[in-house]
CSV table of C-alpha atoms and ligand atoms in Angstrom, one decimal:
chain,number,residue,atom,x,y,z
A,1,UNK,CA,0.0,0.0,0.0
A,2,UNK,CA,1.4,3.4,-1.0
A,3,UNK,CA,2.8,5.6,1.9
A,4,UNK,CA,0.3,7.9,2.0
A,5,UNK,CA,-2.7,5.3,2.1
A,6,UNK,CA,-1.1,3.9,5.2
A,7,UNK,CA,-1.2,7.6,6.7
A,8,UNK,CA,-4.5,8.5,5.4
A,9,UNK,CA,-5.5,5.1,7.4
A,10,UNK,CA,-3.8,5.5,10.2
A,11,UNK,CA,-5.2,9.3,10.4
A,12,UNK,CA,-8.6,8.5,9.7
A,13,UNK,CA,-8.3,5.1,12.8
A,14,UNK,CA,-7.2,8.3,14.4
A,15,UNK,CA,-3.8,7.1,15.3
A,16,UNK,CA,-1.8,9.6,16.6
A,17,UNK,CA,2.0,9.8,16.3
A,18,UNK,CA,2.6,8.8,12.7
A,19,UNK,CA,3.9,10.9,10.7
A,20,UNK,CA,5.8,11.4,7.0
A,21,UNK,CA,9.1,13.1,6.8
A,22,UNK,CA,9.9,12.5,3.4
A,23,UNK,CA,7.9,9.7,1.4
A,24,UNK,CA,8.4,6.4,2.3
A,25,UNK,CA,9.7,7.4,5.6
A,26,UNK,CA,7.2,7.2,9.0
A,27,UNK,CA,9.3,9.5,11.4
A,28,UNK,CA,8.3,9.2,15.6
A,29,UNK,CA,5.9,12.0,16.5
A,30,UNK,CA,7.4,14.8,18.8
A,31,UNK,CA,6.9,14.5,22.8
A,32,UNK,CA,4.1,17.5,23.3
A,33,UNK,CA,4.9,19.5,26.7
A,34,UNK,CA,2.1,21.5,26.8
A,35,UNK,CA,3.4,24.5,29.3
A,36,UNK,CA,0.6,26.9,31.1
A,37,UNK,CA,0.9,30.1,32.6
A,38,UNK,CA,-1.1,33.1,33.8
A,39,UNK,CA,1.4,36.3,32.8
A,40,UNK,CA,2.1,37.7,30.1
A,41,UNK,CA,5.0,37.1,28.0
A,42,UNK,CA,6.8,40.3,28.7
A,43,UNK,CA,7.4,39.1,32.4
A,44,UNK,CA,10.3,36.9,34.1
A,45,UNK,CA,8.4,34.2,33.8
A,46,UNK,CA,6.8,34.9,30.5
A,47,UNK,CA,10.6,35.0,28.8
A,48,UNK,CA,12.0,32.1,31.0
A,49,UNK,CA,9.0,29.9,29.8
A,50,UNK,CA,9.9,30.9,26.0
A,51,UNK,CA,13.7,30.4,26.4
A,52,UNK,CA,13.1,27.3,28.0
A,53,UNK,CA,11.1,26.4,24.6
A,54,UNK,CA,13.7,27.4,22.6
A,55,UNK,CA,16.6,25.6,24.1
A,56,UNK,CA,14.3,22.6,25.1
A,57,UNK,CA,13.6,22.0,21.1
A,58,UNK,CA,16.9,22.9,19.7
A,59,UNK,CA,18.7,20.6,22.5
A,60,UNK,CA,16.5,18.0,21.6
A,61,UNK,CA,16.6,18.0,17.8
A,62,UNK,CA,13.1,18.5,17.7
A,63,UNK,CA,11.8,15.5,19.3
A,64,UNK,CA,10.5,17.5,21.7
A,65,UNK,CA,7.9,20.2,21.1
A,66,UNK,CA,7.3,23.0,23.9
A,67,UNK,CA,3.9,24.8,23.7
A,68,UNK,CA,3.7,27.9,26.2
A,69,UNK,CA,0.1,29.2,26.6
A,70,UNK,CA,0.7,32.1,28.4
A,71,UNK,CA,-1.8,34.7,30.3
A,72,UNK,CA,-4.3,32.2,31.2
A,73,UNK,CA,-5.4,31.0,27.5
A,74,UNK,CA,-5.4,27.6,28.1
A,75,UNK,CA,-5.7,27.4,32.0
A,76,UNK,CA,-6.6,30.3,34.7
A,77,UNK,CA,-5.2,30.2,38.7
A,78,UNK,CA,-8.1,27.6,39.7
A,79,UNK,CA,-7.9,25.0,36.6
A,80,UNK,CA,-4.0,24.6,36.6
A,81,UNK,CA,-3.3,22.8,39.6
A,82,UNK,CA,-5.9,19.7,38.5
A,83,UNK,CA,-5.2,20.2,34.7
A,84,UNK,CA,-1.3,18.7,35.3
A,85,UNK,CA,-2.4,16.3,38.2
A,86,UNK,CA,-4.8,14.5,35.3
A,87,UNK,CA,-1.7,14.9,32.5
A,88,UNK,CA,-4.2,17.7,30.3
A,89,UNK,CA,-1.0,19.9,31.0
A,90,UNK,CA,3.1,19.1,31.4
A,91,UNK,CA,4.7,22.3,33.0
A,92,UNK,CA,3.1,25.0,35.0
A,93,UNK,CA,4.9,27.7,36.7
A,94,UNK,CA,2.7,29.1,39.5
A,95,UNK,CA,3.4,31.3,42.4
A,96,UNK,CA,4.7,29.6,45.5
A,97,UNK,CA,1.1,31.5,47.3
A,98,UNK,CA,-1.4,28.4,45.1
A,99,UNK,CA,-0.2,25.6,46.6
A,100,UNK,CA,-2.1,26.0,49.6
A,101,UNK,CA,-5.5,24.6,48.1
A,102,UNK,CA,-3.8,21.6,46.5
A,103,UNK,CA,-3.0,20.9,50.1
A,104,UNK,CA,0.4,21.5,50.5
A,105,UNK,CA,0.3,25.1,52.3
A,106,UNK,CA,4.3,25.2,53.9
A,107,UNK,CA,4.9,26.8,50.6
A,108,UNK,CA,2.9,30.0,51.7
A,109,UNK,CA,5.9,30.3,53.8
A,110,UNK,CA,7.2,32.6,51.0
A,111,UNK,CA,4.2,35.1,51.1
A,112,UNK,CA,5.4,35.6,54.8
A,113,UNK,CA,6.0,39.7,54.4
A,114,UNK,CA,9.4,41.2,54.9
A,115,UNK,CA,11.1,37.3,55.5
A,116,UNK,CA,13.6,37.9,53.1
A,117,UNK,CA,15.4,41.2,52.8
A,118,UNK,CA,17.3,40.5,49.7
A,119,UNK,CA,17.5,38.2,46.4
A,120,UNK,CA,20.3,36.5,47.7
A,121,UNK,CA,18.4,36.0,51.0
A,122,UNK,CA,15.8,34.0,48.8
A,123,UNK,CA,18.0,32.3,47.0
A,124,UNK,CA,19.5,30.9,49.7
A,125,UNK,CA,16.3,29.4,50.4
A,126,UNK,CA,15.2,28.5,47.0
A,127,UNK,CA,19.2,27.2,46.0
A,128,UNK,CA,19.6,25.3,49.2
A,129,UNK,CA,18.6,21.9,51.3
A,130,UNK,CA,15.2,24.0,52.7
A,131,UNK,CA,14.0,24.5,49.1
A,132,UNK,CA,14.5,21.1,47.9
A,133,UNK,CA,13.0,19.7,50.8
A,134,UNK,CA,10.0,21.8,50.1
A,135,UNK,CA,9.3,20.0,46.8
A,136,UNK,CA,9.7,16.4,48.6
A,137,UNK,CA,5.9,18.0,49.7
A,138,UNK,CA,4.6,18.1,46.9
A,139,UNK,CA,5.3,14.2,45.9
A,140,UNK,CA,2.2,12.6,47.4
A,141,UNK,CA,0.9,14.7,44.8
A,142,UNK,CA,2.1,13.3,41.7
A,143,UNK,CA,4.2,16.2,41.2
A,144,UNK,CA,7.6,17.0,40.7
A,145,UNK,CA,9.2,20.0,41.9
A,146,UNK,CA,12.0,20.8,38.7
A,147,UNK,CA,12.9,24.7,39.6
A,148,UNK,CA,12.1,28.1,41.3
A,149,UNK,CA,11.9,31.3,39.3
A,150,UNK,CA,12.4,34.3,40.5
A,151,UNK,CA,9.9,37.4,39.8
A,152,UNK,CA,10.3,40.1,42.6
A,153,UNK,CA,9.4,42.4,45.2
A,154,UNK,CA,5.8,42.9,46.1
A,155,UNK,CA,4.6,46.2,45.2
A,156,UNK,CA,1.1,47.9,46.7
A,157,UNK,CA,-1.5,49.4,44.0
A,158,UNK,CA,-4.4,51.5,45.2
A,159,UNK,CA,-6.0,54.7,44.3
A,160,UNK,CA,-4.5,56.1,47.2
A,161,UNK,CA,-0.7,56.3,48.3
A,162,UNK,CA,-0.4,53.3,51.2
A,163,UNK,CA,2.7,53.8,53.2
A,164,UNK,CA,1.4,53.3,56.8
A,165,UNK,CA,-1.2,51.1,58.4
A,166,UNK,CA,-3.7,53.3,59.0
A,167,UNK,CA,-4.0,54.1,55.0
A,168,UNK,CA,-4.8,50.0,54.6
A,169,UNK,CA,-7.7,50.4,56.8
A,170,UNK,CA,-11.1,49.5,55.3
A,171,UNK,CA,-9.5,48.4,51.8
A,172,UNK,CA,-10.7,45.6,49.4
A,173,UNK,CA,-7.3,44.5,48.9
A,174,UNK,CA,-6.6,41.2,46.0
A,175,UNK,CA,-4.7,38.4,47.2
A,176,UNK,CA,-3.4,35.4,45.8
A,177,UNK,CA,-5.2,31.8,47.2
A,178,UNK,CA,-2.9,32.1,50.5
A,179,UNK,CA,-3.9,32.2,54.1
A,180,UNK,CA,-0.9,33.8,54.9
A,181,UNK,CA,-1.4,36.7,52.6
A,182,UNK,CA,-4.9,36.5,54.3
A,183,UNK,CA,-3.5,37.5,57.5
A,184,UNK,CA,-0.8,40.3,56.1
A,185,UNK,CA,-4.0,42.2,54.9
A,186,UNK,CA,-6.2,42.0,58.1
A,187,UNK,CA,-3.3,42.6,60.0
A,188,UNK,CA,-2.9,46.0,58.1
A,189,UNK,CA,-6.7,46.5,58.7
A,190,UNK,CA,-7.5,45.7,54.7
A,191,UNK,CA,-10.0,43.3,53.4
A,192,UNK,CA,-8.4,40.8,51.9
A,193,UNK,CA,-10.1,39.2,48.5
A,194,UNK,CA,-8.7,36.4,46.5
A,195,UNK,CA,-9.1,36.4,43.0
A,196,UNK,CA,-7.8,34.3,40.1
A,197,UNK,CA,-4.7,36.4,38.3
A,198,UNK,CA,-6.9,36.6,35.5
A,199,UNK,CA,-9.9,39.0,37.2
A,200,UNK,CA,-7.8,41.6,38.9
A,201,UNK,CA,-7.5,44.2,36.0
A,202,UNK,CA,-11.4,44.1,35.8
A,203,UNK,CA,-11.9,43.7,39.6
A,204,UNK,CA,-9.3,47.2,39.9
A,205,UNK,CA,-11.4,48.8,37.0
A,206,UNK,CA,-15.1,48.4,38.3
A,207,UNK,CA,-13.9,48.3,41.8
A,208,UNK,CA,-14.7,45.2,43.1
A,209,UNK,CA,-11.4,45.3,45.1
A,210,UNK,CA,-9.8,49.0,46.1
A,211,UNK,CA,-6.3,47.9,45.2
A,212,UNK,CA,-3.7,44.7,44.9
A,213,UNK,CA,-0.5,43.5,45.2
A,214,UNK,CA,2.3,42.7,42.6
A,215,UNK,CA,6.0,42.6,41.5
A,216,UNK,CA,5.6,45.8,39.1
A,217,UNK,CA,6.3,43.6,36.0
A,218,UNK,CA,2.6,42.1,36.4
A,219,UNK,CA,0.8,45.2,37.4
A,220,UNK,CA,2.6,47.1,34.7
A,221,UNK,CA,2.0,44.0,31.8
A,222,UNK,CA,-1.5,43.6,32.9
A,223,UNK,CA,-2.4,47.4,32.2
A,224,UNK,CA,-3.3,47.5,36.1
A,225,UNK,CA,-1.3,51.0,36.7
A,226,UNK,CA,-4.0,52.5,33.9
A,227,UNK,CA,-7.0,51.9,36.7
A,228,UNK,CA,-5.0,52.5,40.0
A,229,UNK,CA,-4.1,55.9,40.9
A,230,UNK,CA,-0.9,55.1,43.1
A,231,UNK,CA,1.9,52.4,43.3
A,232,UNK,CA,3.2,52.4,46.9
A,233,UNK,CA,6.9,50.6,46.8
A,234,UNK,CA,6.9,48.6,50.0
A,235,UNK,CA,9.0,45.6,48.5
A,236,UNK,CA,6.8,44.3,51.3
A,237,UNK,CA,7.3,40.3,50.1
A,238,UNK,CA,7.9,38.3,47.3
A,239,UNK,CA,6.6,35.8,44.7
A,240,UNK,CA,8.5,33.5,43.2
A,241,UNK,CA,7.5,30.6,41.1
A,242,UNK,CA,7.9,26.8,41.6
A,243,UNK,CA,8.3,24.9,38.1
A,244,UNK,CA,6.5,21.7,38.6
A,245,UNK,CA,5.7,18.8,36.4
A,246,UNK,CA,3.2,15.4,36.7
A,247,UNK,CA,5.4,12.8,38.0
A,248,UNK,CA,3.8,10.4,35.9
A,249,UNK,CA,4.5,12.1,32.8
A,250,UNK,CA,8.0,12.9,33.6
A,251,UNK,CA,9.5,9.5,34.4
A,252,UNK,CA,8.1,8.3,31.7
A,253,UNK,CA,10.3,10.6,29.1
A,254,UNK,CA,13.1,8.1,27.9
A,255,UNK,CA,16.0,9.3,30.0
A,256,UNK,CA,17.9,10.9,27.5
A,257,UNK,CA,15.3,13.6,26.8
A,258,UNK,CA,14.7,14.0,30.8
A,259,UNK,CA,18.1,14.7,31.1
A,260,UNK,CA,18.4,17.5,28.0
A,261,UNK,CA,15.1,19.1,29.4
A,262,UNK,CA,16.8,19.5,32.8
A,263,UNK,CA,19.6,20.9,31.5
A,264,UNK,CA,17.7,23.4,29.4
A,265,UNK,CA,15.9,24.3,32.3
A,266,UNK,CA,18.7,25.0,34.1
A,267,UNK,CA,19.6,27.6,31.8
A,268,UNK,CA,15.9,29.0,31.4
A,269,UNK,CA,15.6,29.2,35.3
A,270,UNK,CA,19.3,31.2,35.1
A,271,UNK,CA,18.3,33.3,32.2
A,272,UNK,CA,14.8,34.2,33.8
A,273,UNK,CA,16.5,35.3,37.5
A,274,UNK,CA,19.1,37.3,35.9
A,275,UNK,CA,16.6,39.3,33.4
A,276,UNK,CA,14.0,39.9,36.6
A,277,UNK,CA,15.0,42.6,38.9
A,278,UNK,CA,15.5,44.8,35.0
A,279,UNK,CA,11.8,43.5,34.5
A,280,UNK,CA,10.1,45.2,37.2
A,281,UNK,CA,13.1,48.2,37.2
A,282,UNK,CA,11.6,48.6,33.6
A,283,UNK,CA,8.4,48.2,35.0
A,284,UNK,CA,8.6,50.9,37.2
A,285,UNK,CA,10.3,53.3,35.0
A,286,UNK,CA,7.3,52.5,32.5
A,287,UNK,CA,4.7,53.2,34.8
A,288,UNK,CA,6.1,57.0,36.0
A,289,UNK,CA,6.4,57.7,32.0
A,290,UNK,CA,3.2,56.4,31.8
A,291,UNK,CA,1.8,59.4,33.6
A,292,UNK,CA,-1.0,57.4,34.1
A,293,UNK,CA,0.1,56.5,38.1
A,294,UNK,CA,1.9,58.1,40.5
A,295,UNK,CA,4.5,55.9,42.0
A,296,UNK,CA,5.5,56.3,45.6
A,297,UNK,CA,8.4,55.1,47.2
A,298,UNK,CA,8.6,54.6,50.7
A,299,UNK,CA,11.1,55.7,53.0
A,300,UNK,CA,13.3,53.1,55.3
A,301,UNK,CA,11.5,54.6,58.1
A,302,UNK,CA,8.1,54.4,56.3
A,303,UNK,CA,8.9,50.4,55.4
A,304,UNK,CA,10.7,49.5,58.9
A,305,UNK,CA,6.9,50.7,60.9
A,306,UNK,CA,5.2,48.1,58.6
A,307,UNK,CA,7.6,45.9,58.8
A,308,UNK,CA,6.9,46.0,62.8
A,309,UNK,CA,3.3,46.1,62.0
A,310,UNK,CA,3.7,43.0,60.0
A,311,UNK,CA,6.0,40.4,61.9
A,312,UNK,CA,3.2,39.7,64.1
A,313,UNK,CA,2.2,37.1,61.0
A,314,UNK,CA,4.8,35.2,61.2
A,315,UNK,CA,3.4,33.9,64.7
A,316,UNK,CA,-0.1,33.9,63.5
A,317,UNK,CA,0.5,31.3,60.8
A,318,UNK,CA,3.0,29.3,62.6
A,319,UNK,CA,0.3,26.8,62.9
A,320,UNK,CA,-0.6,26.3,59.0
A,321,UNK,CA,2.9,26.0,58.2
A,322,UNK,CA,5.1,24.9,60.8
A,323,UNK,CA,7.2,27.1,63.5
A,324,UNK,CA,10.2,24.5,62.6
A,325,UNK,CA,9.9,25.5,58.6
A,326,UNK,CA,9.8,29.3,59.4
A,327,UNK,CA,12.8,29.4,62.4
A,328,UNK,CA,14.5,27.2,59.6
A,329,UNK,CA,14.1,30.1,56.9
A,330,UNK,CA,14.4,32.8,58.9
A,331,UNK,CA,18.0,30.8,60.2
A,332,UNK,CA,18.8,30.5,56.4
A,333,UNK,CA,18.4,34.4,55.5
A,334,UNK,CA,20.3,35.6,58.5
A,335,UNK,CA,23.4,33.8,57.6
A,336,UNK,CA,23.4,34.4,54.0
A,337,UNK,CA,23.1,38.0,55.3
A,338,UNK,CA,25.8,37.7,57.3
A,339,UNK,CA,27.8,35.8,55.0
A,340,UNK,CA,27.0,38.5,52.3
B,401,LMR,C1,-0.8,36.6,41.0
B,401,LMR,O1,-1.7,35.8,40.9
B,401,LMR,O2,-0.9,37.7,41.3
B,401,LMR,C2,0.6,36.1,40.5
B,401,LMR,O3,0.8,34.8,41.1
B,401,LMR,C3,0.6,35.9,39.0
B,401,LMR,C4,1.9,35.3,38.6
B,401,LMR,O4,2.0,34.1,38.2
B,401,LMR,O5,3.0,36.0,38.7
């Protein structure tokens, strides 16, 4: 039977995985890694997820095909999770505050506010034994902790300049699914709301919340400094990213191709933390041209009083995510500090 008989068959028995390179030849089908994020592409993550495509397929000669679906067009905050336990998606790349609804809330940890001072502070988390260990958690789950990604410092956006307690009062403020972020809003007096990534542009613009809070790459990609009158810089916290895969789907890659994807996401995750603090630097820098916000920057004496507002948290949530994981973090930063 000629060549493309035996496709036409095989495509009309639906068989998937055949097809022609040249005629006569039946080359193996690429490996589909279907990657879903909520950001836009102009982000840290947005550009790591794309230069992990790129070095992903060229490393593997093609027999690997990445497709990013970023900004939430194939899956929002909520779907994500349960679309890569069930293998409907290979790599996500959420923020370390939505693990708590899959059950697996010591990552909130890193929403704690003020915990780590510096990058290097985080990354001596996120480099080191305490951020490994973190991802043995998420095993039970069928999921495989493969990186952290780095975004930035937590920004505040309102239509009114928040730089002490009192101006929190009252406030519909957005949060991310995280009890701990939960308690950093009462605790300011603010009404913390969680929302999807997805819904906070329209939730700024008709007011459903009175403000949010962001690394200024995702307030600035998402348009969110057009509807908010003020960005307060209180680098109050940060979010970072966990890169996570099924378990399933990922031992079963021949171990060649596991090993070339680990490697080129080595370099992705390296690419994407050196391009991130210029990402929301940029950010920033957009938003005052933009004349379309007013960006205020706290003073150190303006950031230390909420910082003393805010350590109370750390006590608060001991409970939900262990004293022992937060002494052990809090151990961490001070003697990368030190050792600085
Ligand atoms: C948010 O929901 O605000 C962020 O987690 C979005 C993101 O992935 O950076």
């Amino acid at each position: 039977m000629h060549i493309n008989k035996i496709v036409a068959t095989l495509a009309s028995l639906g068989t998937v995985g055949m097809l022609t390179s040249a005629p006569g030849v039946l080359a193996q089908a690429p490996i589909v890694i279907k990657f879903s994020h909520v950001v836009a592409i102009n982000t840290p993550k947005g550009k790591a997820a794309e230069r992990f495509k790129e070095l992903a397929e060229k490393a593997t000669h093609g027999r690997v095909k990445v497709e990013v679906y970023p900004n939430s067009i194939l899956y929002k905050d909520k779907e994500e999770m349960e679309a890569l336990q069930i293998g409907a998606v290979q790599i996500l790349a959420p923020s370390l505050a939505k693990f708590g609804p899959l059950g697996v809330k010591e990552f909130e940890v890193f929403d704690l506010p003020y915990i780590f001072p510096t990058v290097t502070a985080l990354h001596s988390v996120t480099q080191g034994a305490v951020g490994q260990q973190m991802f043995k958690k998420l095993e039970p789950k069928g999921i495989t902790g493969l990186a952290y990604w780095d975004n930035g410092f937590k920004v505040m956006s309102a239509n009114k300049i928040l730089k002490s307690a009192a101006d929190f009062k009252g406030l519909k403020l957005r949060i991310q699914s995280s009890k701990v972020l939960d308690a950093q809003m009462r605790t300011l007096g603010a009404n913390p709301q969680m929302l999807a990534f997805s819904e906070v542009y329209q939730a700024l613009q008709t007011g459903v919340v009175d403000g949010a809070e962001n690394p200024p790459s995702n307030i600035y990609s998402q348009k969110m400094h057009e509807v908010q009158k003020y960005i307060s810089v209180t680098n109050h916290g940060v979010i970072e990213y966990a890169v996570i895969t099924n378990t399933k789907f990922w031992n079963s890659l021949p171990a060649d191709i596991r090993g070339t994807l680990e490697i080129a996401l080595k370099e992705a995750t390296a690419y994407g933390n050196s391009i991130a603090q210029k990402e929301n630097d940029d950010a920033i820098e957009a938003m005052r041209q933009s004349s379309k916000t007013s960006i205020y920057v706290l003073t150190d004496a303006e950031r230390a009083a909420l910082r003393k507002t805010l350590l109370p948290v750390q006590k608060e949530v001991a409970g939900r995510i262990g004293k022992e994981l937060i002494d052990s973090i809090n151990q961490t930063v001070a003697q990368a500090t030190v050792a600085k």
